[in-house]
Short mmCIF file of C-alpha atoms in Angstrom, two decimals:
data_model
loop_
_atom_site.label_atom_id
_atom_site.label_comp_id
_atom_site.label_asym_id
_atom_site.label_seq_id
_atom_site.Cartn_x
_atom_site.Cartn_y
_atom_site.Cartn_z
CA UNK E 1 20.00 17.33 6.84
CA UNK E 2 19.46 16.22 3.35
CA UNK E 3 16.11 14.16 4.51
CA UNK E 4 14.52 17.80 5.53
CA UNK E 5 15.86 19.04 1.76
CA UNK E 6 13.72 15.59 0.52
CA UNK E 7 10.38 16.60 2.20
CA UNK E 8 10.63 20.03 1.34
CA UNK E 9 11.46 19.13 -2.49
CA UNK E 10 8.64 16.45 -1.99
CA UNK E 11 5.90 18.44 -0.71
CA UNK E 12 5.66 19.98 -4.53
CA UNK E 13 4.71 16.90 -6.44
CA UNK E 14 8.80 16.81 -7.04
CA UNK E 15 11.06 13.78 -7.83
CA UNK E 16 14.44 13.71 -6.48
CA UNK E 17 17.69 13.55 -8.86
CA UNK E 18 18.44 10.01 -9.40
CA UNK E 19 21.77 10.23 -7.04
CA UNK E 20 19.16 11.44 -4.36
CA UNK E 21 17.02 8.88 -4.99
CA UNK E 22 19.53 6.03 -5.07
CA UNK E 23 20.28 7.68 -1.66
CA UNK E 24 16.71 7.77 -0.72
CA UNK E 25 16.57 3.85 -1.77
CA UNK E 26 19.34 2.82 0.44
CA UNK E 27 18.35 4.68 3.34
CA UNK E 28 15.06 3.50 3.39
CA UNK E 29 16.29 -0.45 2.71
CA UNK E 30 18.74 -0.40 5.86
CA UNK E 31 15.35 0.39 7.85
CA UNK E 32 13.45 -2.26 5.86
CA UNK E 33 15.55 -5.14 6.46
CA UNK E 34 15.70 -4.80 10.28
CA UNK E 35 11.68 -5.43 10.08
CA UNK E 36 9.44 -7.99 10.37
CA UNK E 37 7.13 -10.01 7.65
CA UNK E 38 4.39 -8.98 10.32
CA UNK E 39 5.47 -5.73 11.71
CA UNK E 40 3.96 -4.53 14.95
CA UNK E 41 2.52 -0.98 15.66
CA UNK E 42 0.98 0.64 18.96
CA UNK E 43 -2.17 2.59 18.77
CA UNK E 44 -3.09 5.07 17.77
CA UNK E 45 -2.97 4.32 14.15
CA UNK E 46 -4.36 5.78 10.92
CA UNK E 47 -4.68 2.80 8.54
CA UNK E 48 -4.25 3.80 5.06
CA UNK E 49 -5.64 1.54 1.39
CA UNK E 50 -4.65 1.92 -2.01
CA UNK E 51 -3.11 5.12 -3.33
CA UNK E 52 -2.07 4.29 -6.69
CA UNK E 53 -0.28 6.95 -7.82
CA UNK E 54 -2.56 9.75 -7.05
CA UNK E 55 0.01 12.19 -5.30
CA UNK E 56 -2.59 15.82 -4.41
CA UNK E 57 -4.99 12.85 -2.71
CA UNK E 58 -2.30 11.07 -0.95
CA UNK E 59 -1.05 14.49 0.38
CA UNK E 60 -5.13 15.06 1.41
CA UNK E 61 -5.14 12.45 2.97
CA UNK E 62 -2.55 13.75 5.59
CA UNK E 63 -4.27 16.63 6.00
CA UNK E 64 -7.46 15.02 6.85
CA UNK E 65 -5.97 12.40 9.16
CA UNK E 66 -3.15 14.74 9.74
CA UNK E 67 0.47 14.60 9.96
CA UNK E 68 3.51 13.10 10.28
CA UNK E 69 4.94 12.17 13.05
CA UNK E 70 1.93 13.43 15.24
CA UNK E 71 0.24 10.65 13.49
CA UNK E 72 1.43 7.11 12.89
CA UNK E 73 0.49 5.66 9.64
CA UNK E 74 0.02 2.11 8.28
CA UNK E 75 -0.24 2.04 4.51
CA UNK E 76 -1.24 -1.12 2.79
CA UNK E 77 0.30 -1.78 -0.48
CA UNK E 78 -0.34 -0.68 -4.03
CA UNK E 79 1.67 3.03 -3.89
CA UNK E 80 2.23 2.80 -7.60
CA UNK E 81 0.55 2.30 -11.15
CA UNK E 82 -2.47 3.94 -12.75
CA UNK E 83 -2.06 6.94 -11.45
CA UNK E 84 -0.45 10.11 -12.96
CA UNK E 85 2.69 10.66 -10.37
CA UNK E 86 3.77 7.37 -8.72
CA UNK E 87 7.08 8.23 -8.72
CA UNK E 88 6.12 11.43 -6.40
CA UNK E 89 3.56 8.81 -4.80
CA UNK E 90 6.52 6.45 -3.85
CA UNK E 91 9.23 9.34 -3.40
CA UNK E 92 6.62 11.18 -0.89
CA UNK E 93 6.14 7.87 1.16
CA UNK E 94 9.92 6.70 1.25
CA UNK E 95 10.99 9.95 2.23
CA UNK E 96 8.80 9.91 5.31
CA UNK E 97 10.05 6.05 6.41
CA UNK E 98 13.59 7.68 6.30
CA UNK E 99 12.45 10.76 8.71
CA UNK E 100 9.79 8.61 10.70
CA UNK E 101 10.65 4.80 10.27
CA UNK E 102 9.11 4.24 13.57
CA UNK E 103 6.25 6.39 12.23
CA UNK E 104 5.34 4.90 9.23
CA UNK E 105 5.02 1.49 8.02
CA UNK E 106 4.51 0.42 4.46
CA UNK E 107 3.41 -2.82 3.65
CA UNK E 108 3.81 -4.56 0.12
CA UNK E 109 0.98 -4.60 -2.29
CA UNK E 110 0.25 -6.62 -5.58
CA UNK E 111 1.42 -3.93 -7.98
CA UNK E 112 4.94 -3.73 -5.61
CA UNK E 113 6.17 -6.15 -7.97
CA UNK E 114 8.28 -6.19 -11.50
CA UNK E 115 5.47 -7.82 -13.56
CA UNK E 116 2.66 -5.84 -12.54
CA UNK E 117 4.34 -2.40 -12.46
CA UNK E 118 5.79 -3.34 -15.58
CA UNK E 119 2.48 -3.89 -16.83
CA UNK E 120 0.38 -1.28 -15.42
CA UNK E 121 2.42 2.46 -15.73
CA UNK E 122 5.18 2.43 -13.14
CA UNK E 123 7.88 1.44 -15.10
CA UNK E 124 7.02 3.62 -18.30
CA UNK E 125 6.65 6.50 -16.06
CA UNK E 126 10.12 5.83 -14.59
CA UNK E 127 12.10 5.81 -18.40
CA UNK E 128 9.50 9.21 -19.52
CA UNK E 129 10.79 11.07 -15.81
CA UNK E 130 14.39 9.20 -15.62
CA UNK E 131 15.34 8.46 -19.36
CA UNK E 132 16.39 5.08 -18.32
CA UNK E 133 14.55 1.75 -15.97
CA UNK E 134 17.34 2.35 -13.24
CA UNK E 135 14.57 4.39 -10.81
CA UNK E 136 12.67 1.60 -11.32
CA UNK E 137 14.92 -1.06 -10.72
CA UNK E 138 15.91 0.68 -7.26
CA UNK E 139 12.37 0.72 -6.47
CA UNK E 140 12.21 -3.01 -7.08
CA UNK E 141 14.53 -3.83 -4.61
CA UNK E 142 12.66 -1.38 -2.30
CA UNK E 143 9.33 -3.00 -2.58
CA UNK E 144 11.26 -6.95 -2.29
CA UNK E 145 11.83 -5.61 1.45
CA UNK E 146 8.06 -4.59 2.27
CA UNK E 147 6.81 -6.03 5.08
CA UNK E 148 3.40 -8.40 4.51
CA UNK E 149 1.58 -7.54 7.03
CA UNK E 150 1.35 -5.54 10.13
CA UNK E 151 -0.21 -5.72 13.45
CA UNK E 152 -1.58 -3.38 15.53
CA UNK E 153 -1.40 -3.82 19.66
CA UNK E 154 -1.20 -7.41 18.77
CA UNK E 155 -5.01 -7.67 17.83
CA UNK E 156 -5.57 -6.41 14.38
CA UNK E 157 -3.80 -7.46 11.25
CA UNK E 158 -3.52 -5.46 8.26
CA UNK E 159 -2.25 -6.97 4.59
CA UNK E 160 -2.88 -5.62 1.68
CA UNK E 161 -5.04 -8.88 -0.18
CA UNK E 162 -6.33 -11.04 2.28
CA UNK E 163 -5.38 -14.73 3.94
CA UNK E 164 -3.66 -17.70 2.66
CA UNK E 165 -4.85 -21.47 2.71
CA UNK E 166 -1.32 -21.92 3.34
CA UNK E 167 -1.05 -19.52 6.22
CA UNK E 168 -3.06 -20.79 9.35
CA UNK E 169 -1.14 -18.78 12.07
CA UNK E 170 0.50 -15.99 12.38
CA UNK E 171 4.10 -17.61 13.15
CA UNK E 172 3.90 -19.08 9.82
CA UNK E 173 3.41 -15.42 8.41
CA UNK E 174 6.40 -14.42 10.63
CA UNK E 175 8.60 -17.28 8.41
CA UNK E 176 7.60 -16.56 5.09
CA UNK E 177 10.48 -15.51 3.03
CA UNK E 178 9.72 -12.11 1.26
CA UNK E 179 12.85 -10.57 0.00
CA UNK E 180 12.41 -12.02 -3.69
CA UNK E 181 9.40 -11.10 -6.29
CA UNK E 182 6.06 -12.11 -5.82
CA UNK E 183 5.91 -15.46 -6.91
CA UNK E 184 2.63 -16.58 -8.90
CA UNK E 185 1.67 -18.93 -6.20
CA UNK E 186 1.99 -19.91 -2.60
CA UNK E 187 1.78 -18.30 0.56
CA UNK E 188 2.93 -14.49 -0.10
CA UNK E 189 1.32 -14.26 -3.28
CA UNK E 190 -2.25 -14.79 -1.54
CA UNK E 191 -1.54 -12.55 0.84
CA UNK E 192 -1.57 -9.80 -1.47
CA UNK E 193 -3.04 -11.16 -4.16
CA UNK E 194 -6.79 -12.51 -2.45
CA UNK E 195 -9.84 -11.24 -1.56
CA UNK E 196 -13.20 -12.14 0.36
CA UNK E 197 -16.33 -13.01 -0.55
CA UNK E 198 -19.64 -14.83 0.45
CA UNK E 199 -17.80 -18.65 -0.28
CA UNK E 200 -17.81 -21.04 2.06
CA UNK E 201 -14.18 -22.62 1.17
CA UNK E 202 -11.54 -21.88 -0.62
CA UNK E 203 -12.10 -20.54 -3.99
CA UNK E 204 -9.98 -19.76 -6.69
CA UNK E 205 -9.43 -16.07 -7.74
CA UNK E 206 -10.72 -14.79 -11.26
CA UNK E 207 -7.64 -12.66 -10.91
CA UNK E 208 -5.36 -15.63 -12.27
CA UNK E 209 -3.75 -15.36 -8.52
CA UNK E 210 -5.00 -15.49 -4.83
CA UNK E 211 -8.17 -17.22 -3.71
CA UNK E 212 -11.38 -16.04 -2.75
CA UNK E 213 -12.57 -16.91 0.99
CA UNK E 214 -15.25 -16.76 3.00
CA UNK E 215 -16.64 -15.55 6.48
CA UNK E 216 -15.80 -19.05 8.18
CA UNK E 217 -12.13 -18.93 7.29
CA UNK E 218 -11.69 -15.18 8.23
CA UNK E 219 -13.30 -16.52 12.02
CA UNK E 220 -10.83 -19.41 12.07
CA UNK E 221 -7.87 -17.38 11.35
CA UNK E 222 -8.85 -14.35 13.67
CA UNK E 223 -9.72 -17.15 16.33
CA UNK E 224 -6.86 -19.08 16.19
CA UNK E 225 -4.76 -16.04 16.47
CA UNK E 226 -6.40 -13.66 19.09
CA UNK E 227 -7.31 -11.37 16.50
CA UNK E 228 -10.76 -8.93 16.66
CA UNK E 229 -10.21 -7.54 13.15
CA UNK E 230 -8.28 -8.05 9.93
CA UNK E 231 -7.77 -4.76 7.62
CA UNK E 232 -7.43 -5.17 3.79
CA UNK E 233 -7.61 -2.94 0.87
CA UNK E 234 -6.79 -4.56 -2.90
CA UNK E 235 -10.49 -4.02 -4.20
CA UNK E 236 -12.04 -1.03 -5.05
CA UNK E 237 -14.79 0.26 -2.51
CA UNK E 238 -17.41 2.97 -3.84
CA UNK E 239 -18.30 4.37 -0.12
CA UNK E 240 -14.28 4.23 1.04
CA UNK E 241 -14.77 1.34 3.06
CA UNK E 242 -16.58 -1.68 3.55
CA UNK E 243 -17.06 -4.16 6.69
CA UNK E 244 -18.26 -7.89 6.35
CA UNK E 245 -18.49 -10.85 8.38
CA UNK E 246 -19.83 -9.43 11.27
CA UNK E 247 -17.00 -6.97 11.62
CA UNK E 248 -14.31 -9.78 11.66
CA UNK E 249 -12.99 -7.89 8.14
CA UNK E 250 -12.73 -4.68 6.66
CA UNK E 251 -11.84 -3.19 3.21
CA UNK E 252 -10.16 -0.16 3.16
CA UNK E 253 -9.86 2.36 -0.20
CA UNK E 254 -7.68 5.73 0.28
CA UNK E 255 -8.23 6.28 -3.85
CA UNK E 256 -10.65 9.11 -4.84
CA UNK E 257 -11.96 8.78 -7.69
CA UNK E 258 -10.06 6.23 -8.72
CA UNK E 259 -8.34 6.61 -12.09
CA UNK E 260 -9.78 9.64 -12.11
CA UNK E 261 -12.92 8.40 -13.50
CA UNK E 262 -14.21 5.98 -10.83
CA UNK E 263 -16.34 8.53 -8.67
CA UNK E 264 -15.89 7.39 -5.59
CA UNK E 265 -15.21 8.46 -2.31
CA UNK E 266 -11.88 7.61 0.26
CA UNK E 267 -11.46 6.50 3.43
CA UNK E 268 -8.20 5.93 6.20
CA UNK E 269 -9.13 3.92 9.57
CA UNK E 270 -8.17 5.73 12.79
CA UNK E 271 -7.40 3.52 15.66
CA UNK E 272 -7.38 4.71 18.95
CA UNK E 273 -6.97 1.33 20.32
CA UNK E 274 -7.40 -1.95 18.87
CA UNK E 275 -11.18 -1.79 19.67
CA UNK E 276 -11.99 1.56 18.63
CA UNK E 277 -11.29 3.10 15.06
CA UNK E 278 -13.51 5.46 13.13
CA UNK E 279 -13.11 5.86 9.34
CA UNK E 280 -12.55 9.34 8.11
CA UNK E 281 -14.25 9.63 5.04
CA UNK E 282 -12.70 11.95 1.97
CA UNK E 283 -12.96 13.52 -2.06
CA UNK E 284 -10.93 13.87 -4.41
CA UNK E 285 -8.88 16.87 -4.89
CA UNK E 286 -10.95 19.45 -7.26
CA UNK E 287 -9.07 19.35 -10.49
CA UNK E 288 -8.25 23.40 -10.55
CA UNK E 289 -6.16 22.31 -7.62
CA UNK E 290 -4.31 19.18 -9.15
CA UNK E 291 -1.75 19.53 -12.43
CA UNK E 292 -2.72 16.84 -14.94
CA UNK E 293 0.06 15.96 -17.40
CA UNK E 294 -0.97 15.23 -21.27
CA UNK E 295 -2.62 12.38 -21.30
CA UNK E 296 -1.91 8.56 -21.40
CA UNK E 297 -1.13 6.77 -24.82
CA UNK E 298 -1.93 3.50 -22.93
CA UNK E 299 -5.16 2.47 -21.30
CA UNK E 300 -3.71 0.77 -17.35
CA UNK E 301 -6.93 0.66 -15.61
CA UNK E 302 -8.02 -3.20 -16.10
#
């Protein structure tokens, strides 16, 4: 089966001929469209943060929360940009919703979007690999079909950004219409686009999108919607993970040393059940067992 020929060719840090991708694409969008804005999971589950293009840690961090489809995965958003091999990043993951879609869910991020991965390396690396923006214009269509959010034995939500003053229950999540870009307002922009913080209402972002909020809402919203915990990623974390607001939130990084310059360390959350998870903590991959290719003309960590 040509999906076995795509993880064995992706295993190597290896893109796929454009046919195969185009393939790859299409497969992976007739699962996509059959799922939900908020997907639901079963435990166990190994939630997964940013990757950002960094293929040798993305492929350690199977091996230290081990693989597919022994283990069922929930990645968060933000699979591309700043990083050296997104393409591999993104092939990698897409190949493994079109062996495992009941396996694996991938959830749309803040750089799955034409601006910002325009902006920020995806799309350059796609004409240096491809010779032309087609790759990338697949991929765009991809990433329109992410689910938001996802939610795990009904009790946890993940997202990739945070909540929405717009978005007070989850029904209204379930309505939002996502197959479009990411606008630069309203309801699925905040999703992926905020963050928390120690406000007391609703603050606006100094990202230019998304709001800030505060411990209060996040009790509301997990309240109001029999939720115990709400999983995030979108900021960097320098210890892999951080909890606030009395455990009602938790920030989740799966980037080693981010941009290769950041120093810090990774972490996945592994649910046994919707009560019980323990983050599994991880490095980067030593650089004698990475390839680096020449490096960057243009500076896309801002």
């Amino acid at each position: 089966m040509i999906i076995d020929e795509w993880i064995e060719l992706t295993e190597q840090c290896t893109y796929l001929p454009e046919k195969d991708f185009r393939e790859l694409c299409e497969l992976v969008c007739d699962v996509l469209v059959e799922e939900s804005n908020l997907q639901p999971i079963s435990s166990p589950v190994t939630v997964c943060g940013d990757i950002h293009g960094q293929y040798y840690d993305l492929m350690e961090l199977f091996s230290i929360a081990g693989p597919l489809p022994d283990t069922s995965y929930i990645f968060m958003g933000d699979f591309v940009d700043r990083g050296y091999y997104s393409i591999e990043t993104l092939t990698r993951l897409l190949v493994m919703k079109a062996k495992y879609p009941d396996k694996i869910i991938l959830l749309r991020g803040n750089h799955e979007s034409r601006l910002v991965s325009t902006d920020y390396g995806f799309y350059d690396e796609c004409l240096l690999k491809y010779g032309n923006p087609n790759i990338w214009r697949m991929c765009c269509q991809v990433f329109d079909l992410l689910p938001i959010a996802a939610l795990i034995d009904e009790q946890v939500m993940c997202v990739h950004g945070g909540l929405s003053p717009l978005v007070k229950t989850l029904d209204q999540l379930r309505t939002i219409p996502r197959d479009r870009e990411i606008p630069s307002e309203g309801a699925l922009c905040d999703l992926v686009w905020s963050d928390p913080d120690e406000v007391v209402n609703w603050t606006r972002s100094q990202r230019g999108a998304g709001w800030l909020f505060g411990g209060g809402i996040v009790s509301m919203f997990n309240h109001l919607n029999d939720l115990t915990l709400i999983c995030r990623s979108h900021q960097l974390v320098m210890d892999g993970f951080k909890i606030m607001f009395e455990g009602k939130l938790a920030t989740v990084w799966s980037a080693p040393n981010y941009y290769y310059r950041c120093g810090n360390i990774a972490s996945v959350f592994s649910f046994s059940d919707a009560d019980t998870y323990e983050p599994k903590l991880f490095d980067a991959v030593p650089n004698h067992k990475r390839v680096s290719p020449a490096k960057r003309a243009l500076p896309y960590f801002v």
